[in-house]
Amino acid sequence: MSPASSTSPHGQSPLRTVQVLGGGNAGSSAHVRSLAAGLVARGVRVTVCAPVEADHTYDFTGVGADHVHVPRSSDPASVAALRAACAEADLVHAHGLHASFRAVLALGGRRTPLVVTWHNRAHAEGARAHLLRLLERRVAKTAAVVLGTTSDLVDRARRTGARDARLAAVTLPRSRPSVDHEDPDRLPPKVRAELGATGRPLLIAVGSLDRHRGYGVLLDAARLWCRLDPMPLLVIAGEGPLRPVLQRRIEDEELPVRLIGRRDDVGELLAAADIALLCSSWESRSVLAQEALHARVPLVATAVGGVPDLVGDAAELVPYADAEALADAVVRLLGDPERCEELRDRGVRQAATWPTEDETVAQVLSVYDELTQPRPLP
């Protein structure tokens, strides 16, 4: 780990940081927990401003950070709560567009440095897309540093007016082993039986049921692989506004697909799967892709956003919105055990190239020091 200081010079008090989180994204929430743990371990005082349900899920207080409940909305009460939490901060670090905009409003004209991490790209159409572009511009121009999790997010920040945009070292924190083999009720065969995939291939997709996830294309592909014997079962874990539409298609077309809602056992689902599927129109550092490679599960993913750089040659990549290419890739893998094993081995090697949690914390702390430590006189 590269050296980085955590306290002010000449015996002054430790650096005080506020992490602002919207709370709706699993990747950014896990990142903030990991970052908070690393900063606290280095003597930094950390306050996490996030909805209370985010603290219940990610336990920021459990790693030594303070937690302040700040709702996701940008109403005056939410901004006032954030402003009070940031009053004594040496530096504020916001994660995601909406959290970043709330931080801009809360800081007002203060000289407190603002660091922003863009973990993903906002998805919207029409008037809302125009509004999001205005928010992006306001945030990018206000932040001292914008950290993007992919090179195209860094480019987007620069085009939007950021004075300093850099590529972020962001890793997916490793959780406990996804399957406890001491518990026979959670072994892959048991999980497959619960899902209805005994004696047939199991395909897993995970993510909110939103338009940009590409689930309509995934259902088109499922119709194409119905000819296989045994017929694969596709299980989609997640909730969202498209659930009624997707469920109606599944029933009307009698597709071999199950919607199982939001789950907290994604690691166990992946451990039981034959193939993981990622079909989004855009992704940065996809949590599912990282978990699949760590779990040695072959991955078929769309070649969009940061996915190609993230997975390298350790996944089958297909064009977005091409149901036939997606179905062909799945069928090929199901019929080629050697290729699957090759992807498993490549996945382990690719995952070893990703930044570690220590490297991520060190990079962020070096940015903090750059913005808060006094500069020597020339």
mmCIF file of C-alpha atoms in Angstrom:
data_model
loop_
_atom_site.group_PDB
_atom_site.id
_atom_site.type_symbol
_atom_site.label_atom_id
_atom_site.label_comp_id
_atom_site.label_asym_id
_atom_site.label_seq_id
_atom_site.Cartn_x
_atom_site.Cartn_y
_atom_site.Cartn_z
ATOM 1 C CA MET A 1 0.000 0.000 0.000
ATOM 2 C CA SER A 2 1.383 3.438 -0.846
ATOM 3 C CA PRO A 3 1.953 5.686 2.163
ATOM 4 C CA ALA A 4 -0.737 8.222 3.017
ATOM 5 C CA SER A 5 -1.275 10.303 6.118
ATOM 6 C CA SER A 6 -4.455 10.269 8.171
ATOM 7 C CA THR A 7 -3.889 13.121 10.610
ATOM 8 C CA SER A 8 -3.259 16.811 10.275
ATOM 9 C CA PRO A 9 0.344 18.015 10.697
ATOM 10 C CA HIS A 10 1.920 19.282 13.906
ATOM 11 C CA GLY A 11 -0.253 17.144 16.172
ATOM 12 C CA GLN A 12 -3.555 18.621 15.098
ATOM 13 C CA SER A 13 -6.809 16.655 15.280
ATOM 14 C CA PRO A 14 -7.506 13.748 12.890
ATOM 15 C CA LEU A 15 -9.015 14.387 9.480
ATOM 16 C CA ARG A 16 -12.807 14.572 9.652
ATOM 17 C CA THR A 17 -14.662 13.277 6.585
ATOM 18 C CA VAL A 18 -18.324 12.913 5.678
ATOM 19 C CA GLN A 19 -19.325 10.202 3.195
ATOM 20 C CA VAL A 20 -22.652 10.984 1.491
ATOM 21 C CA LEU A 21 -24.554 8.039 0.063
ATOM 22 C CA GLY A 22 -27.909 7.824 -1.662
ATOM 23 C CA GLY A 23 -28.355 4.250 -0.469
ATOM 24 C CA GLY A 24 -29.907 2.778 -3.604
ATOM 25 C CA ASN A 25 -26.888 1.134 -5.234
ATOM 26 C CA ALA A 26 -25.350 -2.055 -3.869
ATOM 27 C CA GLY A 27 -21.938 -1.421 -5.395
ATOM 28 C CA SER A 28 -21.539 2.114 -4.048
ATOM 29 C CA SER A 29 -22.920 1.143 -0.625
ATOM 30 C CA ALA A 30 -20.471 -1.749 -0.284
ATOM 31 C CA HIS A 31 -17.674 0.543 -1.448
ATOM 32 C CA VAL A 32 -18.517 3.171 1.176
ATOM 33 C CA ARG A 33 -18.521 0.539 3.924
ATOM 34 C CA SER A 34 -15.116 -0.738 2.802
ATOM 35 C CA LEU A 35 -13.788 2.799 2.468
ATOM 36 C CA ALA A 36 -15.107 3.783 5.894
ATOM 37 C CA ALA A 37 -13.481 0.741 7.492
ATOM 38 C CA GLY A 38 -10.127 1.504 5.868
ATOM 39 C CA LEU A 39 -10.231 5.196 6.760
ATOM 40 C CA VAL A 40 -11.175 4.541 10.384
ATOM 41 C CA ALA A 41 -8.330 2.024 10.650
ATOM 42 C CA ARG A 42 -5.960 4.803 9.524
ATOM 43 C CA GLY A 43 -7.174 7.242 12.159
ATOM 44 C CA VAL A 44 -9.659 9.227 10.076
ATOM 45 C CA ARG A 45 -12.957 10.275 11.638
ATOM 46 C CA VAL A 46 -15.771 9.155 9.323
ATOM 47 C CA THR A 47 -19.443 10.076 9.307
ATOM 48 C CA VAL A 48 -21.687 8.294 6.787
ATOM 49 C CA CYS A 49 -24.812 10.192 5.751
ATOM 50 C CA ALA A 50 -27.247 7.689 4.269
ATOM 51 C CA PRO A 51 -30.807 6.423 4.713
ATOM 52 C CA VAL A 52 -31.209 4.415 7.903
ATOM 53 C CA GLU A 53 -31.988 1.255 5.931
ATOM 54 C CA ALA A 54 -28.564 1.498 4.292
ATOM 55 C CA ASP A 55 -26.897 1.403 7.719
ATOM 56 C CA HIS A 56 -29.046 -1.586 8.679
ATOM 57 C CA THR A 57 -27.840 -3.426 5.564
ATOM 58 C CA TYR A 58 -24.201 -2.346 5.431
ATOM 59 C CA ASP A 59 -23.495 -1.618 9.132
ATOM 60 C CA PHE A 60 -21.351 1.482 8.743
ATOM 61 C CA THR A 61 -21.332 1.925 12.497
ATOM 62 C CA GLY A 62 -19.999 -1.614 12.844
ATOM 63 C CA VAL A 63 -16.707 -0.562 11.199
ATOM 64 C CA GLY A 64 -16.308 2.473 13.457
ATOM 65 C CA ALA A 65 -18.034 5.212 11.459
ATOM 66 C CA ASP A 66 -20.768 7.476 12.773
ATOM 67 C CA HIS A 67 -24.079 7.299 10.905
ATOM 68 C CA VAL A 68 -26.497 10.150 10.269
ATOM 69 C CA HIS A 69 -29.857 9.358 8.707
ATOM 70 C CA VAL A 70 -30.366 11.463 5.583
ATOM 71 C CA PRO A 71 -33.281 10.502 3.304
ATOM 72 C CA ARG A 72 -32.683 10.107 -0.426
ATOM 73 C CA SER A 73 -34.871 13.044 -1.435
ATOM 74 C CA SER A 74 -33.523 16.550 -2.058
ATOM 75 C CA ASP A 75 -36.253 18.255 -0.032
ATOM 76 C CA PRO A 76 -35.224 21.073 2.366
ATOM 77 C CA ALA A 77 -35.313 18.824 5.455
ATOM 78 C CA SER A 78 -32.964 16.308 3.844
ATOM 79 C CA VAL A 79 -30.536 18.999 2.733
ATOM 80 C CA ALA A 80 -30.680 20.660 6.177
ATOM 81 C CA ALA A 81 -29.805 17.370 7.888
ATOM 82 C CA LEU A 82 -26.864 16.924 5.538
ATOM 83 C CA ARG A 83 -25.734 20.520 6.049
ATOM 84 C CA ALA A 84 -25.647 20.000 9.823
ATOM 85 C CA ALA A 85 -23.667 16.759 9.434
ATOM 86 C CA CYS A 86 -21.101 18.473 7.195
ATOM 87 C CA ALA A 87 -20.678 21.534 9.442
ATOM 88 C CA GLU A 88 -17.413 20.369 11.070
ATOM 89 C CA ALA A 89 -16.064 18.274 8.190
ATOM 90 C CA ASP A 90 -12.626 18.853 6.717
ATOM 91 C CA LEU A 91 -13.760 17.160 3.505
ATOM 92 C CA VAL A 92 -17.001 15.775 2.055
ATOM 93 C CA HIS A 93 -17.043 12.766 -0.288
ATOM 94 C CA ALA A 94 -20.307 12.031 -2.113
ATOM 95 C CA HIS A 95 -21.088 8.852 -4.038
ATOM 96 C CA GLY A 96 -23.461 8.871 -7.013
ATOM 97 C CA LEU A 97 -25.159 11.744 -8.811
ATOM 98 C CA HIS A 98 -28.112 12.369 -6.495
ATOM 99 C CA ALA A 99 -26.044 12.145 -3.306
ATOM 100 C CA SER A 100 -23.497 14.469 -4.912
ATOM 101 C CA PHE A 101 -26.136 17.046 -5.813
ATOM 102 C CA ARG A 102 -27.475 16.994 -2.251
ATOM 103 C CA ALA A 103 -23.928 17.543 -1.007
ATOM 104 C CA VAL A 104 -23.540 20.544 -3.343
ATOM 105 C CA LEU A 105 -26.759 22.050 -1.958
ATOM 106 C CA ALA A 106 -25.757 21.313 1.640
ATOM 107 C CA LEU A 107 -22.304 22.854 1.321
ATOM 108 C CA GLY A 108 -23.625 25.978 -0.369
ATOM 109 C CA GLY A 109 -20.803 28.488 -0.578
ATOM 110 C CA ARG A 110 -18.553 26.793 1.995
ATOM 111 C CA ARG A 111 -14.920 26.211 1.141
ATOM 112 C CA THR A 112 -15.056 22.599 2.355
ATOM 113 C CA PRO A 113 -13.507 20.429 -0.401
ATOM 114 C CA LEU A 114 -15.986 18.149 -2.160
ATOM 115 C CA VAL A 115 -14.868 14.868 -3.714
ATOM 116 C CA VAL A 116 -17.375 13.030 -5.887
ATOM 117 C CA THR A 117 -17.288 9.414 -7.035
ATOM 118 C CA TRP A 118 -19.438 8.500 -10.014
ATOM 119 C CA HIS A 119 -20.037 4.759 -9.716
ATOM 120 C CA ASN A 120 -22.501 4.502 -12.572
ATOM 121 C CA ARG A 121 -24.316 6.476 -15.207
ATOM 122 C CA ALA A 122 -27.834 7.754 -14.553
ATOM 123 C CA HIS A 123 -30.467 6.227 -16.848
ATOM 124 C CA ALA A 124 -33.383 8.385 -17.971
ATOM 125 C CA GLU A 125 -35.238 9.582 -21.030
ATOM 126 C CA GLY A 126 -36.921 12.802 -22.156
ATOM 127 C CA ALA A 127 -37.278 15.679 -19.697
ATOM 128 C CA ARG A 128 -35.755 13.677 -16.844
ATOM 129 C CA ALA A 129 -32.635 12.989 -18.909
ATOM 130 C CA HIS A 130 -32.263 16.741 -19.473
ATOM 131 C CA LEU A 131 -32.624 17.374 -15.727
ATOM 132 C CA LEU A 132 -29.963 14.781 -14.932
ATOM 133 C CA ARG A 133 -27.553 16.421 -17.365
ATOM 134 C CA LEU A 134 -28.063 19.735 -15.559
ATOM 135 C CA LEU A 135 -27.384 18.040 -12.205
ATOM 136 C CA GLU A 136 -24.245 16.410 -13.631
ATOM 137 C CA ARG A 137 -22.948 19.757 -14.834
ATOM 138 C CA ARG A 138 -23.621 21.459 -11.492
ATOM 139 C CA VAL A 139 -21.895 18.663 -9.567
ATOM 140 C CA ALA A 140 -18.924 18.343 -11.932
ATOM 141 C CA LYS A 141 -18.204 22.077 -11.866
ATOM 142 C CA THR A 142 -18.507 22.298 -8.066
ATOM 143 C CA ALA A 143 -16.438 19.261 -7.041
ATOM 144 C CA ALA A 144 -12.743 19.674 -6.345
ATOM 145 C CA VAL A 145 -12.144 16.180 -7.746
ATOM 146 C CA VAL A 146 -14.450 13.795 -9.630
ATOM 147 C CA LEU A 147 -13.469 10.134 -9.431
ATOM 148 C CA GLY A 148 -14.966 7.903 -12.132
ATOM 149 C CA THR A 149 -15.046 4.130 -11.810
ATOM 150 C CA THR A 150 -14.537 3.723 -15.577
ATOM 151 C CA SER A 151 -12.602 5.697 -18.168
ATOM 152 C CA ASP A 152 -15.785 6.714 -19.988
ATOM 153 C CA LEU A 153 -17.202 8.144 -16.732
ATOM 154 C CA VAL A 154 -13.985 10.143 -16.330
ATOM 155 C CA ASP A 155 -14.370 11.408 -19.912
ATOM 156 C CA ARG A 156 -18.014 12.244 -19.240
ATOM 157 C CA ALA A 157 -17.045 14.257 -16.151
ATOM 158 C CA ARG A 158 -14.463 16.215 -18.145
ATOM 159 C CA ARG A 159 -16.956 16.957 -20.914
ATOM 160 C CA THR A 160 -19.449 18.084 -18.293
ATOM 161 C CA GLY A 161 -17.073 20.647 -16.840
ATOM 162 C CA ALA A 162 -15.040 18.917 -14.119
ATOM 163 C CA ARG A 163 -11.798 20.748 -13.371
ATOM 164 C CA ASP A 164 -10.131 17.559 -12.106
ATOM 165 C CA ALA A 165 -11.426 14.109 -13.129
ATOM 166 C CA ARG A 166 -9.524 10.896 -12.392
ATOM 167 C CA LEU A 167 -9.965 7.161 -12.710
ATOM 168 C CA ALA A 168 -10.920 5.648 -9.354
ATOM 169 C CA ALA A 169 -9.479 2.466 -7.924
ATOM 170 C CA VAL A 170 -12.660 0.760 -6.740
ATOM 171 C CA THR A 171 -12.876 -2.862 -5.678
ATOM 172 C CA LEU A 172 -15.748 -5.102 -4.679
ATOM 173 C CA PRO A 173 -15.185 -5.968 -1.011
ATOM 174 C CA ARG A 174 -14.864 -9.694 -0.540
ATOM 175 C CA SER A 175 -17.592 -11.102 1.650
ATOM 176 C CA ARG A 176 -17.577 -14.345 3.565
ATOM 177 C CA PRO A 177 -17.614 -17.517 1.421
ATOM 178 C CA SER A 178 -20.879 -17.576 -0.478
ATOM 179 C CA VAL A 179 -21.735 -21.105 0.566
ATOM 180 C CA ASP A 180 -21.239 -22.576 4.017
ATOM 181 C CA HIS A 181 -20.519 -26.206 3.311
ATOM 182 C CA GLU A 182 -21.085 -27.002 6.984
ATOM 183 C CA ASP A 183 -24.755 -26.212 6.387
ATOM 184 C CA PRO A 184 -26.226 -28.892 4.118
ATOM 185 C CA ASP A 185 -29.373 -26.821 3.661
ATOM 186 C CA ARG A 186 -27.388 -24.190 1.728
ATOM 187 C CA LEU A 187 -25.348 -26.463 -0.535
ATOM 188 C CA PRO A 188 -25.793 -25.805 -4.296
ATOM 189 C CA PRO A 189 -27.966 -28.909 -4.889
ATOM 190 C CA LYS A 190 -30.370 -27.748 -2.184
ATOM 191 C CA VAL A 191 -30.508 -24.229 -3.636
ATOM 192 C CA ARG A 192 -31.073 -25.617 -7.149
ATOM 193 C CA ALA A 193 -33.918 -27.771 -5.856
ATOM 194 C CA GLU A 194 -35.542 -24.772 -4.169
ATOM 195 C CA LEU A 195 -35.407 -22.864 -7.445
ATOM 196 C CA GLY A 196 -36.773 -25.777 -9.486
ATOM 197 C CA ALA A 197 -33.542 -26.426 -11.399
ATOM 198 C CA THR A 198 -32.852 -30.042 -10.456
ATOM 199 C CA GLY A 199 -31.658 -31.948 -13.518
ATOM 200 C CA ARG A 200 -31.518 -28.877 -15.763
ATOM 201 C CA PRO A 201 -29.107 -25.971 -16.336
ATOM 202 C CA LEU A 202 -29.535 -22.961 -14.047
ATOM 203 C CA LEU A 203 -28.935 -19.449 -15.394
ATOM 204 C CA ILE A 204 -28.797 -16.476 -12.994
ATOM 205 C CA ALA A 205 -29.313 -12.753 -13.609
ATOM 206 C CA VAL A 206 -29.298 -10.188 -10.800
ATOM 207 C CA GLY A 207 -30.345 -6.546 -10.763
ATOM 208 C CA SER A 208 -33.230 -4.123 -10.471
ATOM 209 C CA LEU A 209 -36.088 -4.720 -12.886
ATOM 210 C CA ASP A 210 -35.499 -1.525 -14.843
ATOM 211 C CA ARG A 211 -35.465 -0.897 -18.584
ATOM 212 C CA HIS A 212 -31.695 -0.404 -18.887
ATOM 213 C CA ARG A 213 -31.039 -3.902 -17.483
ATOM 214 C CA GLY A 214 -32.071 -5.475 -20.789
ATOM 215 C CA TYR A 215 -34.438 -8.064 -19.333
ATOM 216 C CA GLY A 216 -36.780 -7.813 -22.305
ATOM 217 C CA VAL A 217 -33.920 -8.979 -24.531
ATOM 218 C CA LEU A 218 -33.118 -11.681 -21.990
ATOM 219 C CA LEU A 219 -36.672 -13.018 -22.258
ATOM 220 C CA ASP A 220 -36.312 -13.008 -26.055
ATOM 221 C CA ALA A 221 -33.193 -15.134 -25.648
ATOM 222 C CA ALA A 222 -34.960 -17.475 -23.232
ATOM 223 C CA ARG A 223 -37.547 -18.163 -25.936
ATOM 224 C CA LEU A 224 -34.715 -19.138 -28.292
ATOM 225 C CA TRP A 225 -33.084 -21.661 -25.948
ATOM 226 C CA CYS A 226 -36.405 -23.355 -25.163
ATOM 227 C CA ARG A 227 -35.473 -25.959 -27.772
ATOM 228 C CA LEU A 228 -32.716 -27.354 -25.544
ATOM 229 C CA ASP A 229 -33.264 -30.606 -23.688
ATOM 230 C CA PRO A 230 -33.145 -30.331 -20.765
ATOM 231 C CA MET A 231 -34.538 -26.824 -20.966
ATOM 232 C CA PRO A 232 -32.477 -24.265 -18.950
ATOM 233 C CA LEU A 233 -34.176 -22.361 -16.138
ATOM 234 C CA LEU A 234 -33.481 -18.634 -15.978
ATOM 235 C CA VAL A 235 -33.807 -17.093 -12.503
ATOM 236 C CA ILE A 236 -33.842 -13.305 -12.153
ATOM 237 C CA ALA A 237 -33.213 -11.843 -8.691
ATOM 238 C CA GLY A 238 -34.310 -8.237 -8.237
ATOM 239 C CA GLU A 239 -37.287 -5.917 -7.949
ATOM 240 C CA GLY A 240 -38.431 -2.912 -9.933
ATOM 241 C CA PRO A 241 -41.112 -1.230 -12.021
ATOM 242 C CA LEU A 242 -40.940 -3.711 -14.914
ATOM 243 C CA ARG A 243 -41.948 -6.717 -12.833
ATOM 244 C CA PRO A 244 -45.623 -6.800 -13.976
ATOM 245 C CA VAL A 245 -44.606 -6.476 -17.637
ATOM 246 C CA LEU A 246 -41.962 -9.195 -17.398
ATOM 247 C CA GLN A 247 -44.226 -11.538 -15.425
ATOM 248 C CA ARG A 248 -46.995 -11.148 -18.003
ATOM 249 C CA ARG A 249 -44.596 -12.061 -20.814
ATOM 250 C CA ILE A 250 -43.294 -15.072 -18.901
ATOM 251 C CA GLU A 251 -46.822 -16.376 -18.393
ATOM 252 C CA ASP A 252 -48.192 -15.513 -21.838
ATOM 253 C CA GLU A 253 -45.218 -17.049 -23.677
ATOM 254 C CA GLU A 254 -44.699 -19.892 -21.178
ATOM 255 C CA LEU A 255 -41.033 -19.017 -20.817
ATOM 256 C CA PRO A 256 -38.713 -21.033 -18.515
ATOM 257 C CA VAL A 257 -38.060 -17.993 -16.327
ATOM 258 C CA ARG A 258 -38.655 -17.235 -12.641
ATOM 259 C CA LEU A 259 -38.685 -13.801 -11.015
ATOM 260 C CA ILE A 260 -37.668 -14.343 -7.380
ATOM 261 C CA GLY A 261 -37.552 -10.742 -6.127
ATOM 262 C CA ARG A 262 -34.820 -9.050 -4.155
ATOM 263 C CA ARG A 263 -32.488 -11.527 -2.442
ATOM 264 C CA ASP A 264 -29.730 -11.284 0.155
ATOM 265 C CA ASP A 265 -28.212 -14.648 -0.799
ATOM 266 C CA VAL A 266 -26.845 -13.759 -4.233
ATOM 267 C CA GLY A 267 -23.571 -15.524 -3.422
ATOM 268 C CA GLU A 268 -25.425 -18.775 -2.815
ATOM 269 C CA LEU A 269 -27.466 -18.330 -5.992
ATOM 270 C CA LEU A 270 -24.286 -17.826 -8.018
ATOM 271 C CA ALA A 271 -22.591 -20.824 -6.394
ATOM 272 C CA ALA A 272 -25.499 -22.964 -7.593
ATOM 273 C CA ALA A 273 -25.597 -21.505 -11.135
ATOM 274 C CA ASP A 274 -24.166 -22.894 -14.357
ATOM 275 C CA ILE A 275 -23.951 -19.460 -16.036
ATOM 276 C CA ALA A 276 -24.389 -15.848 -14.893
ATOM 277 C CA LEU A 277 -25.980 -13.338 -17.280
ATOM 278 C CA LEU A 278 -25.500 -9.569 -17.494
ATOM 279 C CA CYS A 279 -27.542 -7.905 -20.239
ATOM 280 C CA SER A 280 -27.545 -4.182 -19.381
ATOM 281 C CA SER A 281 -27.325 -1.312 -21.837
ATOM 282 C CA TRP A 282 -24.526 0.162 -19.703
ATOM 283 C CA GLU A 283 -22.543 -0.876 -16.630
ATOM 284 C CA SER A 284 -19.477 0.460 -14.865
ATOM 285 C CA ARG A 285 -17.839 -2.026 -12.464
ATOM 286 C CA SER A 286 -20.736 -4.466 -12.345
ATOM 287 C CA VAL A 287 -21.144 -6.137 -8.952
ATOM 288 C CA LEU A 288 -22.624 -9.234 -10.594
ATOM 289 C CA ALA A 289 -19.691 -9.552 -12.997
ATOM 290 C CA GLN A 290 -17.193 -9.285 -10.152
ATOM 291 C CA GLU A 291 -19.050 -11.761 -7.970
ATOM 292 C CA ALA A 292 -19.390 -14.226 -10.841
ATOM 293 C CA LEU A 293 -15.670 -14.199 -11.606
ATOM 294 C CA HIS A 294 -14.767 -14.505 -7.925
ATOM 295 C CA ALA A 295 -17.201 -17.447 -7.641
ATOM 296 C CA ARG A 296 -15.798 -19.188 -10.752
ATOM 297 C CA VAL A 297 -19.126 -18.990 -12.588
ATOM 298 C CA PRO A 298 -18.980 -18.550 -16.392
ATOM 299 C CA LEU A 299 -20.329 -15.137 -17.363
ATOM 300 C CA VAL A 300 -22.113 -13.975 -20.511
ATOM 301 C CA ALA A 301 -22.298 -10.178 -20.584
ATOM 302 C CA THR A 302 -23.008 -7.289 -22.920
ATOM 303 C CA ALA A 303 -19.913 -5.456 -24.178
ATOM 304 C CA VAL A 304 -20.932 -2.061 -22.809
ATOM 305 C CA GLY A 305 -19.456 0.638 -20.562
ATOM 306 C CA GLY A 306 -16.755 -0.636 -18.255
ATOM 307 C CA VAL A 307 -17.590 -4.328 -18.672
ATOM 308 C CA PRO A 308 -14.929 -5.234 -21.301
ATOM 309 C CA ASP A 309 -12.128 -3.643 -19.263
ATOM 310 C CA LEU A 310 -13.439 -5.224 -16.059
ATOM 311 C CA VAL A 311 -13.685 -8.824 -17.284
ATOM 312 C CA GLY A 312 -11.015 -8.908 -19.994
ATOM 313 C CA ASP A 313 -11.008 -12.316 -21.702
ATOM 314 C CA ALA A 314 -12.716 -14.005 -18.740
ATOM 315 C CA ALA A 315 -16.300 -13.785 -20.080
ATOM 316 C CA GLU A 316 -18.298 -14.257 -23.255
ATOM 317 C CA LEU A 317 -19.168 -10.747 -24.478
ATOM 318 C CA VAL A 318 -22.116 -10.049 -26.786
ATOM 319 C CA PRO A 319 -23.633 -6.880 -28.276
ATOM 320 C CA TYR A 320 -26.372 -5.144 -26.319
ATOM 321 C CA ALA A 321 -29.962 -5.885 -27.415
ATOM 322 C CA ASP A 322 -28.918 -8.868 -29.564
ATOM 323 C CA ALA A 323 -31.088 -11.724 -28.266
ATOM 324 C CA GLU A 324 -29.790 -14.172 -30.841
ATOM 325 C CA ALA A 325 -26.140 -13.552 -29.961
ATOM 326 C CA LEU A 326 -26.981 -13.860 -26.285
ATOM 327 C CA ALA A 327 -28.855 -17.124 -26.767
ATOM 328 C CA ASP A 328 -26.090 -18.537 -28.987
ATOM 329 C CA ALA A 329 -23.451 -17.752 -26.348
ATOM 330 C CA VAL A 330 -25.478 -19.500 -23.641
ATOM 331 C CA VAL A 331 -26.134 -22.558 -25.816
ATOM 332 C CA ARG A 332 -22.450 -22.820 -26.747
ATOM 333 C CA LEU A 333 -21.311 -22.678 -23.140
ATOM 334 C CA LEU A 334 -23.855 -25.235 -21.973
ATOM 335 C CA GLY A 335 -22.519 -27.624 -24.597
ATOM 336 C CA ASP A 336 -18.815 -26.937 -23.985
ATOM 337 C CA PRO A 337 -17.594 -27.897 -20.473
ATOM 338 C CA GLU A 338 -13.965 -27.244 -21.458
ATOM 339 C CA ARG A 339 -14.747 -23.653 -22.439
ATOM 340 C CA CYS A 340 -16.607 -23.183 -19.150
ATOM 341 C CA GLU A 341 -13.602 -24.423 -17.191
ATOM 342 C CA GLU A 342 -11.352 -22.127 -19.195
ATOM 343 C CA LEU A 343 -13.541 -19.141 -18.305
ATOM 344 C CA ARG A 344 -13.488 -20.143 -14.628
ATOM 345 C CA ASP A 345 -9.689 -20.166 -14.581
ATOM 346 C CA ARG A 346 -9.467 -16.907 -16.510
ATOM 347 C CA GLY A 347 -11.964 -15.347 -14.108
ATOM 348 C CA VAL A 348 -9.764 -16.091 -11.111
ATOM 349 C CA ARG A 349 -6.738 -14.594 -12.879
ATOM 350 C CA GLN A 350 -8.688 -11.520 -13.986
ATOM 351 C CA ALA A 351 -10.063 -10.912 -10.479
ATOM 352 C CA ALA A 352 -6.493 -10.949 -9.153
ATOM 353 C CA THR A 353 -5.714 -7.884 -11.309
ATOM 354 C CA TRP A 354 -8.439 -5.728 -9.721
ATOM 355 C CA PRO A 355 -7.485 -3.151 -7.068
ATOM 356 C CA THR A 356 -7.427 -4.394 -3.485
ATOM 357 C CA GLU A 357 -9.372 -2.689 -0.714
ATOM 358 C CA ASP A 358 -6.098 -1.332 0.690
ATOM 359 C CA GLU A 359 -5.156 0.146 -2.681
ATOM 360 C CA THR A 360 -8.587 1.729 -2.990
ATOM 361 C CA VAL A 361 -8.365 3.344 0.451
ATOM 362 C CA ALA A 362 -4.792 4.529 -0.202
ATOM 363 C CA GLN A 363 -5.790 6.260 -3.438
ATOM 364 C CA VAL A 364 -8.754 8.008 -1.836
ATOM 365 C CA LEU A 365 -6.705 9.074 1.177
ATOM 366 C CA SER A 366 -4.006 10.528 -1.088
ATOM 367 C CA VAL A 367 -6.710 12.657 -2.756
ATOM 368 C CA TYR A 368 -7.946 13.773 0.673
ATOM 369 C CA ASP A 369 -4.416 14.744 1.732
ATOM 370 C CA GLU A 370 -3.893 16.644 -1.497
ATOM 371 C CA LEU A 371 -7.022 18.727 -0.818
ATOM 372 C CA THR A 372 -6.603 19.283 2.918
ATOM 373 C CA GLN A 373 -2.886 19.364 3.787
ATOM 374 C CA PRO A 374 -1.189 22.767 3.755
ATOM 375 C CA ARG A 375 1.102 23.308 0.803
ATOM 376 C CA PRO A 376 4.675 24.353 1.571
ATOM 377 C CA LEU A 377 5.572 27.918 0.687
ATOM 378 C CA PRO A 378 7.667 28.265 -2.490
#
